[in-house]
PDB file of C-alpha atoms in Angstrom:
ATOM      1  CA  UNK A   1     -21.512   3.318   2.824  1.00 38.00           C
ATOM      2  CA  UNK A   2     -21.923   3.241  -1.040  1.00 44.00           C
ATOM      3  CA  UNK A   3     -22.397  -0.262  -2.033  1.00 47.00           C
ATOM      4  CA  UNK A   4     -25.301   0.946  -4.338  1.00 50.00           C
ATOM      5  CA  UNK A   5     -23.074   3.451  -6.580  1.00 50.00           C
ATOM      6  CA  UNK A   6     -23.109   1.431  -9.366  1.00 55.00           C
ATOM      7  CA  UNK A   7     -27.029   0.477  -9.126  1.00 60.00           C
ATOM      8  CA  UNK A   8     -29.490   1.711 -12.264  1.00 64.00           C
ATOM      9  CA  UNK A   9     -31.388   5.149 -10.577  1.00 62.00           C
ATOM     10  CA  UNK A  10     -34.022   4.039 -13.707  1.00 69.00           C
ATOM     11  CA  UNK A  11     -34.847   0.827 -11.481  1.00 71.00           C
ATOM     12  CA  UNK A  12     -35.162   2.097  -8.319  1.00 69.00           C
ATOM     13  CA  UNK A  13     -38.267   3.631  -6.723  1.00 74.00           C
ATOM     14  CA  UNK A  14     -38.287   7.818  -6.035  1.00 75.00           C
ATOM     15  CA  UNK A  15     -37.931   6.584  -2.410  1.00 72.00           C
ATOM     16  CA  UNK A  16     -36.734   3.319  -0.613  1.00 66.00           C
ATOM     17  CA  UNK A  17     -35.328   1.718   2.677  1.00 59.00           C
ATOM     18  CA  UNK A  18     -32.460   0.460   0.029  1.00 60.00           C
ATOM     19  CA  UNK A  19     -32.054   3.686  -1.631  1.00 58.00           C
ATOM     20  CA  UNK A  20     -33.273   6.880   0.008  1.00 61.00           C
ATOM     21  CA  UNK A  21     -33.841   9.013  -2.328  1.00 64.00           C
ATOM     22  CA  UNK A  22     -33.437   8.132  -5.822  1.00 63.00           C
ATOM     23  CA  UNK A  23     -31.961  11.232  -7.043  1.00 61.00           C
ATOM     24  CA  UNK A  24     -29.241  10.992  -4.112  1.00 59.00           C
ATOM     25  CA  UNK A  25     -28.398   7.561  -5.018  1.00 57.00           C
ATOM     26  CA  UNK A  26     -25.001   6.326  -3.420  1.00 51.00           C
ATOM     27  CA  UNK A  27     -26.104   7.415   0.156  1.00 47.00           C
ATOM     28  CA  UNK A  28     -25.498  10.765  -0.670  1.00 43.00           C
ATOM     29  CA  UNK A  29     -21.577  10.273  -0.643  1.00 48.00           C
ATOM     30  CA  UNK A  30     -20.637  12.289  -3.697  1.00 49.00           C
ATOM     31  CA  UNK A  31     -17.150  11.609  -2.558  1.00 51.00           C
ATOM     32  CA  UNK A  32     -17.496   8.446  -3.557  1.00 55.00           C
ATOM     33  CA  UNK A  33     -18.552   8.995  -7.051  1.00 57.00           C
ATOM     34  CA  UNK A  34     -18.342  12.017  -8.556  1.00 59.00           C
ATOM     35  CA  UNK A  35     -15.250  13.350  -9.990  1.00 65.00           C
ATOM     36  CA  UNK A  36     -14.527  16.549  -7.919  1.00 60.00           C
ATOM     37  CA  UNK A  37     -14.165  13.615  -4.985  1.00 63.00           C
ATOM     38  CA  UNK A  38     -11.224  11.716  -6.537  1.00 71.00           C
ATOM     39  CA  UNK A  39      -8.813  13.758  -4.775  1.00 75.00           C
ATOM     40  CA  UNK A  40     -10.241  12.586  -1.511  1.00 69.00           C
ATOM     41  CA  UNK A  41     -10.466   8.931  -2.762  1.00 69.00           C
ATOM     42  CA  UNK A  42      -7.253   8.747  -3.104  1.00 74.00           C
ATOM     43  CA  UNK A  43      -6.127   9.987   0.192  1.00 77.00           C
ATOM     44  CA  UNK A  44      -8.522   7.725   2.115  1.00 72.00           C
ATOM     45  CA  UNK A  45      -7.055   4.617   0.070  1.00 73.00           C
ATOM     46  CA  UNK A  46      -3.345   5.651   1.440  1.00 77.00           C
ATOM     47  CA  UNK A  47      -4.652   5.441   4.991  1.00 77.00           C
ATOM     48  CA  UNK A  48      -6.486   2.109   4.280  1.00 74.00           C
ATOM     49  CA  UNK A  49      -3.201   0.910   2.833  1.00 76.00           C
ATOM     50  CA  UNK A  50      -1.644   2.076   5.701  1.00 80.00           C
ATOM     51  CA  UNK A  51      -3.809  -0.557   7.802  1.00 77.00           C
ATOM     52  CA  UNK A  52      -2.795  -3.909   6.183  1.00 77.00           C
ATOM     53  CA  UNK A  53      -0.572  -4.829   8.583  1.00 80.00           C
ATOM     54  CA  UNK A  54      -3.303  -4.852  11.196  1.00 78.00           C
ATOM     55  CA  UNK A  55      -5.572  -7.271   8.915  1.00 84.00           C
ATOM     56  CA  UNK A  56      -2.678  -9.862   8.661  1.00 89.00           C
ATOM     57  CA  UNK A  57      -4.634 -12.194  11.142  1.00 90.00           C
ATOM     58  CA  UNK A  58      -7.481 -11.304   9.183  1.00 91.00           C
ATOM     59  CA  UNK A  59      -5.897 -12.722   5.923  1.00 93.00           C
ATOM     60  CA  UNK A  60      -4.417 -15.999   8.165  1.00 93.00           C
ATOM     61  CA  UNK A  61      -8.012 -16.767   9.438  1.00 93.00           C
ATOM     62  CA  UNK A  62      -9.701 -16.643   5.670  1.00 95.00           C
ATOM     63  CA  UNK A  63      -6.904 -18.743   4.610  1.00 95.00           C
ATOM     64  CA  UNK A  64      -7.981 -21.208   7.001  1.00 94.00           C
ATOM     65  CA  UNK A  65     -11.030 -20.970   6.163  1.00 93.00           C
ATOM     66  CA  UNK A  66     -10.832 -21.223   2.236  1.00 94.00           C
ATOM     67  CA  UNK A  67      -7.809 -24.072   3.411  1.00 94.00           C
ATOM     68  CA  UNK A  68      -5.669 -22.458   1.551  1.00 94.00           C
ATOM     69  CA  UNK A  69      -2.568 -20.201   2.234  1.00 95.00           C
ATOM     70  CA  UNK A  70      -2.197 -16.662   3.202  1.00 94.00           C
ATOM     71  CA  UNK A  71      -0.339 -15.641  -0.346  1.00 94.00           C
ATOM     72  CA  UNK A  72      -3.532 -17.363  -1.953  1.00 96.00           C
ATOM     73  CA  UNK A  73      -5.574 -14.449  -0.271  1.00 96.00           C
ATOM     74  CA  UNK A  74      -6.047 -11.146  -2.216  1.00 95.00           C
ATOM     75  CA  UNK A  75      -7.165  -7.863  -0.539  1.00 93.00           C
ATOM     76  CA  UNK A  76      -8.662  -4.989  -2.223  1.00 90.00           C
ATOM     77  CA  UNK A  77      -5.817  -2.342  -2.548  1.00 86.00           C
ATOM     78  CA  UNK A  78      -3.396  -4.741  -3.058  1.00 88.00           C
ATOM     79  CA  UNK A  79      -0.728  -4.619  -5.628  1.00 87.00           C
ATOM     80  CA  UNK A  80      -1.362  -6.565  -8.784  1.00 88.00           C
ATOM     81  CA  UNK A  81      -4.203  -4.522 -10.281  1.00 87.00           C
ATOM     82  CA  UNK A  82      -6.252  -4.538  -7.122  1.00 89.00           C
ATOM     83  CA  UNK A  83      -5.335  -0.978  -6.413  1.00 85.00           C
ATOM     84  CA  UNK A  84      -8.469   0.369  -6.728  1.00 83.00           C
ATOM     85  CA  UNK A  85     -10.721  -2.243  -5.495  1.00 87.00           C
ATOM     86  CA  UNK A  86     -12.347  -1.847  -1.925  1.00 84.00           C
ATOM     87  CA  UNK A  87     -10.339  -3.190   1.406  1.00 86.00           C
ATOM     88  CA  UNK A  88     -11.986  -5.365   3.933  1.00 89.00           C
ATOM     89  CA  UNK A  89     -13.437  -2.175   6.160  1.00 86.00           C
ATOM     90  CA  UNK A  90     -14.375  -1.632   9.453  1.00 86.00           C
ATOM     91  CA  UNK A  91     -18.269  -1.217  10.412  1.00 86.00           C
ATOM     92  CA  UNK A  92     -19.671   0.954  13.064  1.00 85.00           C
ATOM     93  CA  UNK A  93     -22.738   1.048  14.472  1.00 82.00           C
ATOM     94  CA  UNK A  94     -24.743   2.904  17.704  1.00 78.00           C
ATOM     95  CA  UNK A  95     -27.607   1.314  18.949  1.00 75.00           C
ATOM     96  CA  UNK A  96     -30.845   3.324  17.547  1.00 72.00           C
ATOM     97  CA  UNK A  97     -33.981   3.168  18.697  1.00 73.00           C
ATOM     98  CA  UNK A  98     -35.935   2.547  14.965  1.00 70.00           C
ATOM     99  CA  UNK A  99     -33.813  -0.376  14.335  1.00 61.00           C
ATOM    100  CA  UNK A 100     -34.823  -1.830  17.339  1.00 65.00           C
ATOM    101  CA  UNK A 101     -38.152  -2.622  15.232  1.00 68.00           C
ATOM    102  CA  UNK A 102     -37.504  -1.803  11.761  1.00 68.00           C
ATOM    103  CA  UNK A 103     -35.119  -4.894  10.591  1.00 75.00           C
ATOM    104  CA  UNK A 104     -33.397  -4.322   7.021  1.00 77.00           C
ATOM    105  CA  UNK A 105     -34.190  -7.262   5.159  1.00 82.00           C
ATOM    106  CA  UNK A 106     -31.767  -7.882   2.262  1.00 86.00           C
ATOM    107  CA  UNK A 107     -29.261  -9.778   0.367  1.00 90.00           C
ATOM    108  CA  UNK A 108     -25.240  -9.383  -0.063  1.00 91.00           C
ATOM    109  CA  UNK A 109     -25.519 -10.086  -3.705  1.00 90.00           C
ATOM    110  CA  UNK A 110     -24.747  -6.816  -4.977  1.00 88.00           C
ATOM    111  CA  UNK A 111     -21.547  -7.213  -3.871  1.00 90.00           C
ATOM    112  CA  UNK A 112     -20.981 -10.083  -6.823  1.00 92.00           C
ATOM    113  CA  UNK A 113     -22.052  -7.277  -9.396  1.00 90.00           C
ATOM    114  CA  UNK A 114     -19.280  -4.968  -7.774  1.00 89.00           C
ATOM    115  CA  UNK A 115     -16.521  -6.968  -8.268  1.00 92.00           C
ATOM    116  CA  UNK A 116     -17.712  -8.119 -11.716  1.00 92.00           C
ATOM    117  CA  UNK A 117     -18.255  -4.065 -12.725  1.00 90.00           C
ATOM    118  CA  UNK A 118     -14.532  -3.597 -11.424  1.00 90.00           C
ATOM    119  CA  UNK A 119     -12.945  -6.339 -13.430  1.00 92.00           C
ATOM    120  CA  UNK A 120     -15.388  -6.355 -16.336  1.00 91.00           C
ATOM    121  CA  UNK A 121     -17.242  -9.122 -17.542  1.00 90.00           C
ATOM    122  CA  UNK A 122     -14.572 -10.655 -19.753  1.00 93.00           C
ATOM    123  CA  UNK A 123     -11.748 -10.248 -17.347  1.00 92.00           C
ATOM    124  CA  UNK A 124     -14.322 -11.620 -14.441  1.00 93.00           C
ATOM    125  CA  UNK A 125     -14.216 -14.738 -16.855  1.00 94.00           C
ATOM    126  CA  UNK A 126     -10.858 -15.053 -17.765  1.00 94.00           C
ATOM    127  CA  UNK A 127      -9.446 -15.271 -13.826  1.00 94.00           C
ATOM    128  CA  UNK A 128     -12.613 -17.873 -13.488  1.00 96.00           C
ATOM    129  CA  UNK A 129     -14.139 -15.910 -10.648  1.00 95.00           C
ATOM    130  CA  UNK A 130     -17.151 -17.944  -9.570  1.00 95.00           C
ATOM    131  CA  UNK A 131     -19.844 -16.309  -8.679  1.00 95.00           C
ATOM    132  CA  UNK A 132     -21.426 -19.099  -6.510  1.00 95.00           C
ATOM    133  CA  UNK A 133     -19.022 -19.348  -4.199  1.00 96.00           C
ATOM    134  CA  UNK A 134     -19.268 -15.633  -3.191  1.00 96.00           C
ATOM    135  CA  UNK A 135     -19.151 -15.425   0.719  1.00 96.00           C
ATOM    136  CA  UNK A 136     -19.901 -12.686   3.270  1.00 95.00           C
ATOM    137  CA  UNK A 137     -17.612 -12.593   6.461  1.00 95.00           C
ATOM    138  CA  UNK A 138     -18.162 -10.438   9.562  1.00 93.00           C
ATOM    139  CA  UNK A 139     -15.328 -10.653  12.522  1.00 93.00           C
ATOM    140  CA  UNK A 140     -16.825  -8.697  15.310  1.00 93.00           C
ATOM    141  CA  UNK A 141     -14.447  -6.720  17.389  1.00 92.00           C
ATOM    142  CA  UNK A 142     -16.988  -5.056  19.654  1.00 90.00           C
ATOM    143  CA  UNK A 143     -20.523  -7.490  20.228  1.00 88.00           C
ATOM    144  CA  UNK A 144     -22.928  -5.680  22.671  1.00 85.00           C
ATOM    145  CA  UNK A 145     -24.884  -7.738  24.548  1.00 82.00           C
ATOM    146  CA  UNK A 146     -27.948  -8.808  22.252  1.00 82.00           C
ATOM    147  CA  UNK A 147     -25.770  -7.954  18.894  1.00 86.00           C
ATOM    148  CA  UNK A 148     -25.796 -10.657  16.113  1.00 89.00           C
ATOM    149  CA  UNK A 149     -27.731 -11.516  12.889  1.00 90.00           C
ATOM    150  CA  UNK A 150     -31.117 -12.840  11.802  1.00 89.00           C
ATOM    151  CA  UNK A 151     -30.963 -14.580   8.592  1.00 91.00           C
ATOM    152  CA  UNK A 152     -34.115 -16.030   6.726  1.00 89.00           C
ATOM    153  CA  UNK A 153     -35.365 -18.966   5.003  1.00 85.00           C
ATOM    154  CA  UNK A 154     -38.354 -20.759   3.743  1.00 74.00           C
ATOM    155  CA  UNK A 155     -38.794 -24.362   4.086  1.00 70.00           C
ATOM    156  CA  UNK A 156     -41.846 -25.737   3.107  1.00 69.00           C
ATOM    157  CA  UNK A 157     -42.519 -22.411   1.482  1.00 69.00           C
ATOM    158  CA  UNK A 158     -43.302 -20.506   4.968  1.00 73.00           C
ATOM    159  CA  UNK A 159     -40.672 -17.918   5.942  1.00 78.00           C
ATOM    160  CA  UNK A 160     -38.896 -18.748   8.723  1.00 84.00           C
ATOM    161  CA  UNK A 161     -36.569 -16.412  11.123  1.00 84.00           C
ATOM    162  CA  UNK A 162     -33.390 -17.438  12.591  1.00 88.00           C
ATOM    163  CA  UNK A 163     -30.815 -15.947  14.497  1.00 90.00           C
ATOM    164  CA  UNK A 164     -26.846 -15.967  15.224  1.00 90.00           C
ATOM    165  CA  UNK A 165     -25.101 -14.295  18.417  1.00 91.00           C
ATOM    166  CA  UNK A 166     -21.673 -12.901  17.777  1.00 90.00           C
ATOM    167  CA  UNK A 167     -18.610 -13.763  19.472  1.00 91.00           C
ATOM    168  CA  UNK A 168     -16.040 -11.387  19.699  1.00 92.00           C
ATOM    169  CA  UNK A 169     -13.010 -12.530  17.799  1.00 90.00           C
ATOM    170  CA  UNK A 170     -15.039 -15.159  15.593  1.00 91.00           C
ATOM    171  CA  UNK A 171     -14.999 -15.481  11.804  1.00 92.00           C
ATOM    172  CA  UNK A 172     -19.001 -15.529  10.670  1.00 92.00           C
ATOM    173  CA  UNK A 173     -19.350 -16.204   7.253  1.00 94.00           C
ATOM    174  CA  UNK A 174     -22.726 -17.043   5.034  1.00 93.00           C
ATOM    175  CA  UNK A 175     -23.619 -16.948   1.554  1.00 94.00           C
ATOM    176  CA  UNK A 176     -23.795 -13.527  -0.220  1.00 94.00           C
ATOM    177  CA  UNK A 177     -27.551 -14.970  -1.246  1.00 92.00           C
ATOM    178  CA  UNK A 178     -28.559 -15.519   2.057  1.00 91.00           C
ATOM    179  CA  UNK A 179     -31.304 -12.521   3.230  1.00 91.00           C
ATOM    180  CA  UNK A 180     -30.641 -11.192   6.438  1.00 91.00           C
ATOM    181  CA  UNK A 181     -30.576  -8.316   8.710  1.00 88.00           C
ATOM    182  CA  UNK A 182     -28.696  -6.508  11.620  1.00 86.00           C
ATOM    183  CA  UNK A 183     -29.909  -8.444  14.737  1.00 85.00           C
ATOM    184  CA  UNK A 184     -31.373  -5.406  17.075  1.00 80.00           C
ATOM    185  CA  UNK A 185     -29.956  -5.097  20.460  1.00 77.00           C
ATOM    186  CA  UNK A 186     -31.591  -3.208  23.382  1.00 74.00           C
ATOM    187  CA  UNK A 187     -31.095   0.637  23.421  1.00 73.00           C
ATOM    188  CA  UNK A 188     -30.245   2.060  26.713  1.00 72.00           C
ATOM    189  CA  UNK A 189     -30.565   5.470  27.560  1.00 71.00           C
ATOM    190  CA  UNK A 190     -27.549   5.185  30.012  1.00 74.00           C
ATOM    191  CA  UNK A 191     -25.614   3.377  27.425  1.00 70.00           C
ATOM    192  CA  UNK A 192     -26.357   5.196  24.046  1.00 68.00           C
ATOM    193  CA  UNK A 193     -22.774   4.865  22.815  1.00 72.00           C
ATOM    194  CA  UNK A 194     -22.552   0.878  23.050  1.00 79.00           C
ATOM    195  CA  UNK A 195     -21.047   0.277  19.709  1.00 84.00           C
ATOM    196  CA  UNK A 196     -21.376  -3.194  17.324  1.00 86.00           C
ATOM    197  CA  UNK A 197     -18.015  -2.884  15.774  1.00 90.00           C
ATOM    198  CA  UNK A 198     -17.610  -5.683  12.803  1.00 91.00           C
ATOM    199  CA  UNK A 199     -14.476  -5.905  10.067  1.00 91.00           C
ATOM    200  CA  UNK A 200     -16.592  -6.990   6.894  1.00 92.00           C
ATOM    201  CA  UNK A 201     -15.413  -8.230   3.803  1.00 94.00           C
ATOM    202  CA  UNK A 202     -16.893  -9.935   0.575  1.00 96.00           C
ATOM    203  CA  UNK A 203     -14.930 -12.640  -0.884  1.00 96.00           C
ATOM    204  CA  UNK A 204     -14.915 -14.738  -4.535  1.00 97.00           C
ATOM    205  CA  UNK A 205     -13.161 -17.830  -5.837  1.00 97.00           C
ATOM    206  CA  UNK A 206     -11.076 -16.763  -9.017  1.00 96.00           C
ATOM    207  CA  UNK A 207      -9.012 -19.419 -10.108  1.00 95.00           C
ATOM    208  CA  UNK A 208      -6.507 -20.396  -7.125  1.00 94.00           C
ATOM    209  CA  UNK A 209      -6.712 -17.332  -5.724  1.00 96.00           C
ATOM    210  CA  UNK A 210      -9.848 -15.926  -3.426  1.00 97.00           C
ATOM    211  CA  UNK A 211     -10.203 -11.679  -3.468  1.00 96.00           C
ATOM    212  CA  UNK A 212     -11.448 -10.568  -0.837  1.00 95.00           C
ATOM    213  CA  UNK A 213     -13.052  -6.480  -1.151  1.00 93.00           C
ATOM    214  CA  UNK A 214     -15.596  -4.189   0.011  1.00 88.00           C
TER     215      UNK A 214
END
C-alpha cells in the first residue's frame, strides 16, 4: 500500500487518483516511512518471514517460468542482503461500487525505480539487473466471478481495451510497462464481502539470478 514512498512530492499534483493528497504522500502509511514506524517494520517483516514456506510453490512456478531453477529465484527478505527488500505480498480487495466505473489506469514501472533506489544505481549495475525484462505476476487465490484485468494498447495510434479473466491457481504475468487496470466485477448487495484475493510480486533479471519483491 506504499509503492509511491519514494516518489518526488515536488512532481506530483496537490491532489491525484495516484497520490491523494500530496502532503500525505505514501497513502498515508507513516508506518511505512517515517522513523517512529521502524519498530513496527520490523515486526511485520518477522511475520512475512514467517510465511516463506507457504510461497515455496510460488518460487517453483516462477522458476518455471523464467526456466530456470528454484535456488536461481530470490525473494525479498531473503538472506543475502535482501533483508530489507519487499516479499511477494498478498492483495485484498472488496468489490466497491466506484470502481465499478472509475478504472485506475496505470503502469507497474515504478516498481523498476524501487528496486533500483534499494540497491543503488551502481550496485543495480554491478549484479546486471535489467531493467527491460522487469515482469509483473499476479496468482489469484480467490477470482470472483467477473474479476480479471484490462490492459491497454494502441495500434495504429487508437487506444484499444482488452481484457484477461483470472483463473484461480494461474500464474499471470505482463510487462511492468504495460498500462492496465483492476478489471471491475459486479457489486452485489447480498454479496458485499466477495473478495479478489491475488499474491503479487515484481520481478528483474540480475545476472543469473531473477529477485523477485514488492
Amino acid at each position: 500500500a506504499n509503492f509511491d514512498k519514494g516518489d518526488d512530492p515536488a512532481e506530483a499534483p496537490l491532489w491525484s487518483f495516484s497520490y491523494g493528497l500530496r502532503f500525505l504522500m505514501g497513502h498515508e502509511s507513516h508506518h511505512a516511512t517515517h522513523p517512529q514506524g521502524a519498530e513496527r517494520r520490523a515486526a511485520v517483516a518477522r511475520e512475512a518471514k514467517r510465511l516463506f514456506p507457504l510461497f515455496a510453490p510460488l518460487r517453483r512456478a516462477l522458476a518455471a517460468h523464467f526456466n530456470t531453477t528454484a535456488d536461481r529465484v530470490i525473494f525479498g527478505g531473503d538472506d543475502g542482503g535482501w533483508e530489507r527488500l519487499g516479499a511477494p505480498s498478498v492483495q485484498v480487495y472488496l468489490p466497491n461500487m466506484l470502481w465499478h466505473t472509475v478504472h485506475n489506469r496505470h503502469t507497474d514501472a515504478v516498481y523498476v525505480r524501487h528496486l533500483r533506489r534499494y540497491l543503488g544505481g551502481q550496485r543495480f549495475d554491478e549484479l546486471r539487473c535489467s531493467a527491460a525484462t522487469a515482469t509483473s505476476f499476479l496468482l489469484p487465490l480467490v477470482a470472483p466471478a467477473g474479476a480479471g484485468l484490462l490492459y491497454y494498447d494502441a495500434p495504429r495510434g487508437q487506444i484499444s481495451e482488452n481484457e484477461h479473466r483470472y483463473t484461480v491457481g494461474t500464474l499471470h504475468a505482463f510487462a511492468v510497462w504495460t498500462p492496465h487496470s483492476i478489471r471491475p466485477w459486479p457489486y452485489r448487495e447480498w454479496a458485499a464481502g466477495e473478495a479478489r484475493v491475488t499474491v503479487q510480486t515484481f520481478g528483474i533479471r540480475c545476472g543469473e539470478w531473477w529477485v523477485m519483491y514488492h
